[in-house]
mmCIF file of C-alpha atoms in Angstrom:
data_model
loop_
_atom_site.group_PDB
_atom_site.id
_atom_site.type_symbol
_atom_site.label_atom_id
_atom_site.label_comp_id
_atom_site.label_asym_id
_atom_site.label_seq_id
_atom_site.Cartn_x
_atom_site.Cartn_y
_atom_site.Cartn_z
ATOM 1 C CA UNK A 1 15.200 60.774 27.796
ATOM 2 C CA UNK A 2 14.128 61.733 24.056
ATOM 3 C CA UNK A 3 10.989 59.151 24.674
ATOM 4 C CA UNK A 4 9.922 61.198 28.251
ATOM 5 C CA UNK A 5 10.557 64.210 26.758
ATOM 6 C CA UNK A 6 7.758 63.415 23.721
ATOM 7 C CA UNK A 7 4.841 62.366 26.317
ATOM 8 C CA UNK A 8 6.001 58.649 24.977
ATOM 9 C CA UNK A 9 5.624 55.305 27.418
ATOM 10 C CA UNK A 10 9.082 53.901 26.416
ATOM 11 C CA UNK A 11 11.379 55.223 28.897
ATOM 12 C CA UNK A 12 12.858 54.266 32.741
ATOM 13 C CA UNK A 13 13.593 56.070 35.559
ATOM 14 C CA UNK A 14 16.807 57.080 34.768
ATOM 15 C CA UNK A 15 15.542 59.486 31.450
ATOM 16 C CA UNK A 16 12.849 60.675 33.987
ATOM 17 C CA UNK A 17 15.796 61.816 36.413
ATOM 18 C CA UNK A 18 17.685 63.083 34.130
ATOM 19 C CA UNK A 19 14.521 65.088 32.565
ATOM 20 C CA UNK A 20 14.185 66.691 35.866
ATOM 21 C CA UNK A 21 17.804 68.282 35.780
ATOM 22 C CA UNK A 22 16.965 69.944 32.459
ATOM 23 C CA UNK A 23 13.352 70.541 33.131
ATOM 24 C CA UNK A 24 15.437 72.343 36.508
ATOM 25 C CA UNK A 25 17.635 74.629 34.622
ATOM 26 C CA UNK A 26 16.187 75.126 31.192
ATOM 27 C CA UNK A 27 12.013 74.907 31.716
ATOM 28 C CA UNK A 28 9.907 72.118 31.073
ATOM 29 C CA UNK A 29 8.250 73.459 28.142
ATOM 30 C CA UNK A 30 12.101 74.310 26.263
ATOM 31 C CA UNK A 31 13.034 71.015 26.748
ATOM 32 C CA UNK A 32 9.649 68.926 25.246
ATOM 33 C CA UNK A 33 9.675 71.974 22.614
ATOM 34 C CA UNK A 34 13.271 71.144 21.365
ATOM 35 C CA UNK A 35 12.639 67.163 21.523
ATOM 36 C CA UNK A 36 9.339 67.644 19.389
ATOM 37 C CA UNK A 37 10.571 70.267 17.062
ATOM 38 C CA UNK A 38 13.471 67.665 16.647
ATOM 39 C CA UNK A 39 11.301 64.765 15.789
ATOM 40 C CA UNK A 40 8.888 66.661 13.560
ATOM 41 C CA UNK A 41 11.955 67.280 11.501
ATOM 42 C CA UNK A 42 12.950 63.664 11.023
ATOM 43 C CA UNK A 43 9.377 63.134 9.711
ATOM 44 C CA UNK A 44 9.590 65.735 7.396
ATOM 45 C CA UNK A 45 12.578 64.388 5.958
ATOM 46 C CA UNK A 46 12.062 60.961 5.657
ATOM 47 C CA UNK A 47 8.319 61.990 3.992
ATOM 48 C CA UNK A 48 10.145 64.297 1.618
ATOM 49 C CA UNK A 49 12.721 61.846 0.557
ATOM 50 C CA UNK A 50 10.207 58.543 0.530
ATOM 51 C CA UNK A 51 7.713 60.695 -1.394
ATOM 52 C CA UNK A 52 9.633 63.347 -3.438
ATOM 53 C CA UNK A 53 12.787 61.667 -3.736
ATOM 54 C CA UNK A 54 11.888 57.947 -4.402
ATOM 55 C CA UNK A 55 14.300 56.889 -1.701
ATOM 56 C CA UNK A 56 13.309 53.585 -0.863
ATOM 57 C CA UNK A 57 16.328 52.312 2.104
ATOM 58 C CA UNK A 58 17.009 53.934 5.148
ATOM 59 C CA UNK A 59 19.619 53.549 7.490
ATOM 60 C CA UNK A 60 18.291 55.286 11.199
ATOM 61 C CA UNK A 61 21.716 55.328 13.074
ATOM 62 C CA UNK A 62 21.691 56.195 17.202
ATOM 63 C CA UNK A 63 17.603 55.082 16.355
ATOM 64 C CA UNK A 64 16.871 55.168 20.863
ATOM 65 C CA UNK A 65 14.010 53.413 21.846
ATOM 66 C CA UNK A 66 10.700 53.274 19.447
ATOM 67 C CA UNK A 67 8.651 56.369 19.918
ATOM 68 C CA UNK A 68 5.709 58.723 18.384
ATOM 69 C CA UNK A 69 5.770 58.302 14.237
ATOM 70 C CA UNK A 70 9.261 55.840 13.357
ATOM 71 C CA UNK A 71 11.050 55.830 10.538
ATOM 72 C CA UNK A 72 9.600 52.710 8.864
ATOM 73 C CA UNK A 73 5.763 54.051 9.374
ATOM 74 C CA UNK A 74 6.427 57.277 7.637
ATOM 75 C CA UNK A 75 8.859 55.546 4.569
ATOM 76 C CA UNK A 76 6.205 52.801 4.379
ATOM 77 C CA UNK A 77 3.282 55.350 3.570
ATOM 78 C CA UNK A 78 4.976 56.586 0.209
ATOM 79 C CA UNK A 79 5.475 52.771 -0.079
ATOM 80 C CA UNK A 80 5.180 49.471 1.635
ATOM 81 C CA UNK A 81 8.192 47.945 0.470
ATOM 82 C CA UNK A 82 10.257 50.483 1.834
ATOM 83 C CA UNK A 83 13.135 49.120 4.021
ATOM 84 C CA UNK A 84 14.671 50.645 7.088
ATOM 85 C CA UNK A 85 17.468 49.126 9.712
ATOM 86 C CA UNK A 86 17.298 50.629 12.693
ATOM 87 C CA UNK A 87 20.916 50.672 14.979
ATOM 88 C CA UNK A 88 21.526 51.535 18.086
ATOM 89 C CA UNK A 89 24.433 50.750 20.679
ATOM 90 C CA UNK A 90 22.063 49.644 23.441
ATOM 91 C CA UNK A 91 20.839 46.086 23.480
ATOM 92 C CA UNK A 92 17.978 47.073 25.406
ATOM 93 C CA UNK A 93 16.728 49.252 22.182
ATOM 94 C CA UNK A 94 17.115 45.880 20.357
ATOM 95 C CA UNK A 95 15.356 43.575 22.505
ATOM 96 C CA UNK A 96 12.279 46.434 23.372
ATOM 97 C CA UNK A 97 12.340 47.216 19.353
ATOM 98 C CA UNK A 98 11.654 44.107 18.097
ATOM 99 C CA UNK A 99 9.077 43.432 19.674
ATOM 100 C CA UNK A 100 7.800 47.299 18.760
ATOM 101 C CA UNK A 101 8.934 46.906 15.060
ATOM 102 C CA UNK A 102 7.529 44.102 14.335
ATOM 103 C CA UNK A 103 8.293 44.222 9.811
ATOM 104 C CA UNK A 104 9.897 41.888 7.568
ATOM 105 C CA UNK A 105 11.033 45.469 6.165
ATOM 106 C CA UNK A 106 12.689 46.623 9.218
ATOM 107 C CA UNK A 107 16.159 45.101 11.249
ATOM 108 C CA UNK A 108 17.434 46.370 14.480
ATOM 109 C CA UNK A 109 21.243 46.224 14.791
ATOM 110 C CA UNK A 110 23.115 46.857 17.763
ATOM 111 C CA UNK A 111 26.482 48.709 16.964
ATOM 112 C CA UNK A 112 28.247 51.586 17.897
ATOM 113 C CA UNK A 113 28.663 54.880 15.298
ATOM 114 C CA UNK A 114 31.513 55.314 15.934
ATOM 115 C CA UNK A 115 32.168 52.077 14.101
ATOM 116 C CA UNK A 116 30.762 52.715 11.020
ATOM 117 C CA UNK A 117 32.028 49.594 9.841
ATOM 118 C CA UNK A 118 30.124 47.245 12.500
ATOM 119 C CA UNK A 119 27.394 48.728 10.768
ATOM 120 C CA UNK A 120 27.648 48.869 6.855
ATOM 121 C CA UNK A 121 28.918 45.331 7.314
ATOM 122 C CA UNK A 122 26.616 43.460 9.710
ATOM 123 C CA UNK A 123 24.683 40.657 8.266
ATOM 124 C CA UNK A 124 21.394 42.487 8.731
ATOM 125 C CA UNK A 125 22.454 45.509 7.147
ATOM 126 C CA UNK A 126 23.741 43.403 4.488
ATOM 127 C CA UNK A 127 20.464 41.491 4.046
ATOM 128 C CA UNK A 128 18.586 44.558 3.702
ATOM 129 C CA UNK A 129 20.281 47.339 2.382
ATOM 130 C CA UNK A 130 21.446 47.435 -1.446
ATOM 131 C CA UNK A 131 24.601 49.533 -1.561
ATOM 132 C CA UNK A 132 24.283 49.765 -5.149
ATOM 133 C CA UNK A 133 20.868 51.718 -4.864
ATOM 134 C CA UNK A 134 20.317 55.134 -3.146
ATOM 135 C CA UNK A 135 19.643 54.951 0.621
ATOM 136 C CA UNK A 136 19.340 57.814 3.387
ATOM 137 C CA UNK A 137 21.684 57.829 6.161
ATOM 138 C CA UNK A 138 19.438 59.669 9.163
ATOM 139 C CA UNK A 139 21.630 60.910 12.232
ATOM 140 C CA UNK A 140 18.826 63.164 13.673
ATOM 141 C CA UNK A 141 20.160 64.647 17.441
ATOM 142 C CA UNK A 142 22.961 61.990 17.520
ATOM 143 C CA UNK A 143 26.045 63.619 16.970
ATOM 144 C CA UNK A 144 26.285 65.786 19.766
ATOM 145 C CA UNK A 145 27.178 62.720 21.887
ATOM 146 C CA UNK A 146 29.978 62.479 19.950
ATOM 147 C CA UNK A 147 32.964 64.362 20.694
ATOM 148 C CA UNK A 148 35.412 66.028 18.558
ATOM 149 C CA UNK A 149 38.226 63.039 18.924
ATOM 150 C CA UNK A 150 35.904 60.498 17.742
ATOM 151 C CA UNK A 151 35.813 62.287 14.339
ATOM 152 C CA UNK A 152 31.899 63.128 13.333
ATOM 153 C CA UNK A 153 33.357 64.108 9.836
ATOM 154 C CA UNK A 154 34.674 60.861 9.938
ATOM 155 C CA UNK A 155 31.891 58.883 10.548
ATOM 156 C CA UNK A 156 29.696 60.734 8.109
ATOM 157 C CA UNK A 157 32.177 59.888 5.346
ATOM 158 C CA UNK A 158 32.554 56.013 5.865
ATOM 159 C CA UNK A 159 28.805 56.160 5.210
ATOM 160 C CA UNK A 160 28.715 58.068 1.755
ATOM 161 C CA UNK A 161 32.188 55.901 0.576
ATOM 162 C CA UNK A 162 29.474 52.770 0.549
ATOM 163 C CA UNK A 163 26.719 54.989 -0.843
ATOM 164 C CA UNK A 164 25.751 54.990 -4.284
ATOM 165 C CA UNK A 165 25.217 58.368 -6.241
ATOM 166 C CA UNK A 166 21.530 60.099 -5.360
ATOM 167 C CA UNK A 167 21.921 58.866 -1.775
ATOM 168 C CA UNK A 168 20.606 61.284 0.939
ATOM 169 C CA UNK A 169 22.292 62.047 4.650
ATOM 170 C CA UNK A 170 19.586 63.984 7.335
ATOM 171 C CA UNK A 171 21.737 65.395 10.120
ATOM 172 C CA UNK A 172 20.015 67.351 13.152
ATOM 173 C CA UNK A 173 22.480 69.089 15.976
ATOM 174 C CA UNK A 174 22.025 70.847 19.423
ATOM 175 C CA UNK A 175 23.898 74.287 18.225
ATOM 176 C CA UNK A 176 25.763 76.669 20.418
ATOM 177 C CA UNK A 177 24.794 79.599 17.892
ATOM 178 C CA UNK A 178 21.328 81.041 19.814
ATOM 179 C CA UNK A 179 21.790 79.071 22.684
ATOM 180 C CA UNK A 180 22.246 80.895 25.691
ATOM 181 C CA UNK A 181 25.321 79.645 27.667
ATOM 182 C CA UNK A 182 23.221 78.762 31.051
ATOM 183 C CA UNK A 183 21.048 76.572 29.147
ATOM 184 C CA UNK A 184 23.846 74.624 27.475
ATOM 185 C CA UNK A 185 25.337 74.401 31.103
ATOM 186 C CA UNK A 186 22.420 72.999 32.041
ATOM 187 C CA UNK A 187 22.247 70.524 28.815
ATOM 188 C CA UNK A 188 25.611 69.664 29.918
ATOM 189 C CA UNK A 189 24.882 69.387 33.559
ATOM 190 C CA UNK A 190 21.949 66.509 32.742
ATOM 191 C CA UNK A 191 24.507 64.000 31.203
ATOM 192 C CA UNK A 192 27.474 64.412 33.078
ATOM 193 C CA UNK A 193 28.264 60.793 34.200
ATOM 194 C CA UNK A 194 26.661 59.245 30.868
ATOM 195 C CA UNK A 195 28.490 57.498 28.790
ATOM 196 C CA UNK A 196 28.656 60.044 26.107
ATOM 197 C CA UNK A 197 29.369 63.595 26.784
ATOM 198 C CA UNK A 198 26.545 66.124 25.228
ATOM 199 C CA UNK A 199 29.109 68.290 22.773
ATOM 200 C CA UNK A 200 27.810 71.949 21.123
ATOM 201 C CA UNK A 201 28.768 72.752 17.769
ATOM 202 C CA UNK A 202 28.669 76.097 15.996
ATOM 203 C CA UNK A 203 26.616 76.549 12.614
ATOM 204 C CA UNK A 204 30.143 76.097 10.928
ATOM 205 C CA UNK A 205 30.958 72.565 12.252
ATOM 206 C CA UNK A 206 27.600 70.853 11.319
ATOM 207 C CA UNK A 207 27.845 72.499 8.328
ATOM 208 C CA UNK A 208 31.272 70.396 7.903
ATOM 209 C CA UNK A 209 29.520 67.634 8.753
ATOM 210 C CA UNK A 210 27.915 67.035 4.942
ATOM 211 C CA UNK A 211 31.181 67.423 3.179
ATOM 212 C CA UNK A 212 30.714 65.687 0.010
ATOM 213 C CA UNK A 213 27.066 66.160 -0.195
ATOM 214 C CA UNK A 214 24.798 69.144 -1.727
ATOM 215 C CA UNK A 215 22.601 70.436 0.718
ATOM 216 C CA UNK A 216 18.626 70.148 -0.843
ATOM 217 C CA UNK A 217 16.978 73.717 0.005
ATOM 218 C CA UNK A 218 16.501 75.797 2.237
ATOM 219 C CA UNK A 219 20.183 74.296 3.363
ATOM 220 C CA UNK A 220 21.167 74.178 7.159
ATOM 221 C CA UNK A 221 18.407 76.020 8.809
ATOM 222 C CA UNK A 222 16.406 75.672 12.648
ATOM 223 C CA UNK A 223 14.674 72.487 11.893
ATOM 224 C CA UNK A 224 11.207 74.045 12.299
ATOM 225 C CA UNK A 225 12.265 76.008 9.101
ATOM 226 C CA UNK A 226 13.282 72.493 7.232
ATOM 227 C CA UNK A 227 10.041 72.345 4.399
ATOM 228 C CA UNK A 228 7.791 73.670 6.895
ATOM 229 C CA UNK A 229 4.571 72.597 7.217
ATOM 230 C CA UNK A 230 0.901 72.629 9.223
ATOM 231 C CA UNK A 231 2.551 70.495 11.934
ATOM 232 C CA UNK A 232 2.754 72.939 14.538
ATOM 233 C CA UNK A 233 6.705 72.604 14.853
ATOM 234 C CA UNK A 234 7.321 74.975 17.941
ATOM 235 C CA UNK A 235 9.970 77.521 16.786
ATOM 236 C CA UNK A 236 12.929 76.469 18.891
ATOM 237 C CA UNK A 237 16.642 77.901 18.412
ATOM 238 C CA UNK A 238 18.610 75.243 19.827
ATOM 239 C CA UNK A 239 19.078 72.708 16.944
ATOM 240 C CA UNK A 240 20.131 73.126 13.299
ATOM 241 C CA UNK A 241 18.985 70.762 10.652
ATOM 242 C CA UNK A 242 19.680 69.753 7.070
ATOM 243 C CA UNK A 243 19.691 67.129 4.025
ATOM 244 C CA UNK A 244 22.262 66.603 2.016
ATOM 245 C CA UNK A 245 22.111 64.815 -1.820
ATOM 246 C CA UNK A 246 25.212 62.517 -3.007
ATOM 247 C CA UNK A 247 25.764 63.308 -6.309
ATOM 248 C CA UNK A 248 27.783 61.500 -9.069
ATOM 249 C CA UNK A 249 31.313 61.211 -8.395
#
């Protein structure tokens, strides 16, 4: 769906039907403006913690399929070295990645977040990431498939307990604060019958979500208002966004 919804040519029919039901209640336009504004904020991050932060490993959890600008291009323009594992729970993302992601710098793991330990300990996680070094978790528009039960908090925290002090988290999140109540029916209404339900969260519980991390400035803001720049981010109010630092413990 995210793919469609950028103009990308990695997607299937299904994303395109689904599309239509948001396209339906919300407006075309809404829909590709939220999805861009959304990925214009991961590149902002990971260019602001590659270049300003010296961040050299990324972890990009609930990745989807390879689309416009990944995580690995940006990191690798502040420096080539730069190493990124990519996870996602569909094998499909695996098999169409690597052949997209080509990189001795770059893995593609297929696990589930809500296993965070599938993750931290698979042997291609392992082989590229160094624990013992900063690295920056990204979660960018994932956690609103995951529902209160499954413990977002949770997840968030198995991550920093393996991350070494100066570690970043990015978190974006599809907000019920600004959101007009048809349109998050209809949000709602385009993945009923997936296999993860699409959950709204109030300003308040993302914030929760970076317990144990400082949030860099301007804090949790829309993510068009995340170290804005000339990038023509359309000024959407359905997401929040933020980075948060690990400091010493």
């Amino acid at each position: 769906m995210y793919d469609e919804a950028l103009h990308g040519k990695d997607h299937y029919e299904v994303d395109r039907r689904a599309n239509a039901v948001l396209y339906e209640g919300i407006g075309e336009a809404s829909v590709r403006n939220t999805a861009l504004e959304n990925r214009r904020f991961l590149g902002r991050a990971v260019r602001y913690l590659a270049a300003e932060c010296g961040i050299r490993q990324f972890l990009d959890i609930g990745s989807g399929l390879p689309t416009m600008r990944n995580t690995h291009q940006i990191a690798q323009e502040a420096d080539p070295d730069a190493r990124v594992v990519y996870v996602d729970y569909d094998p499909i993302v695996a098999v169409h990645g690597r052949a997209l992601l080509a990189n001795k710098q770059t893995r593609i793991v297929t696990a589930d977040m809500r296993d965070p330990e599938s993750i931290l300990d698979h042997e291609d996680t392992r082989d590229l990431i160094d624990f013992g070094r900063p690295v920056a978790v990204l979660f960018v528009a994932v956690f609103h498939f995951i529902t209160r039960e499954e413990d977002p908090a949770g997840i968030v925290s198995a991550f920093r307990a393996r991350s070494a002090p100066g570690s970043y988290v990015a978190i974006s999140h599809l907000t019920s604060d600004g959101t007009p109540a048809e349109e998050q029916r209809a949000w709602e209404a385009a993945f009923e019958g997936a296999t993860s339900p699409l959950v709204f969260r109030g300003e308040g519980e993302i914030r929760a979500l970076f317990g144990g991390y400082d949030l860099v400035s301007p804090g949790l803001v829309r993510p068009w208002q995340w170290h804005p720049s000339d990038d023509g981010s359309p000024e959407t109010t359905s997401l929040f966004g933020a980075v948060g630092r690990l400091g010493a413990s």
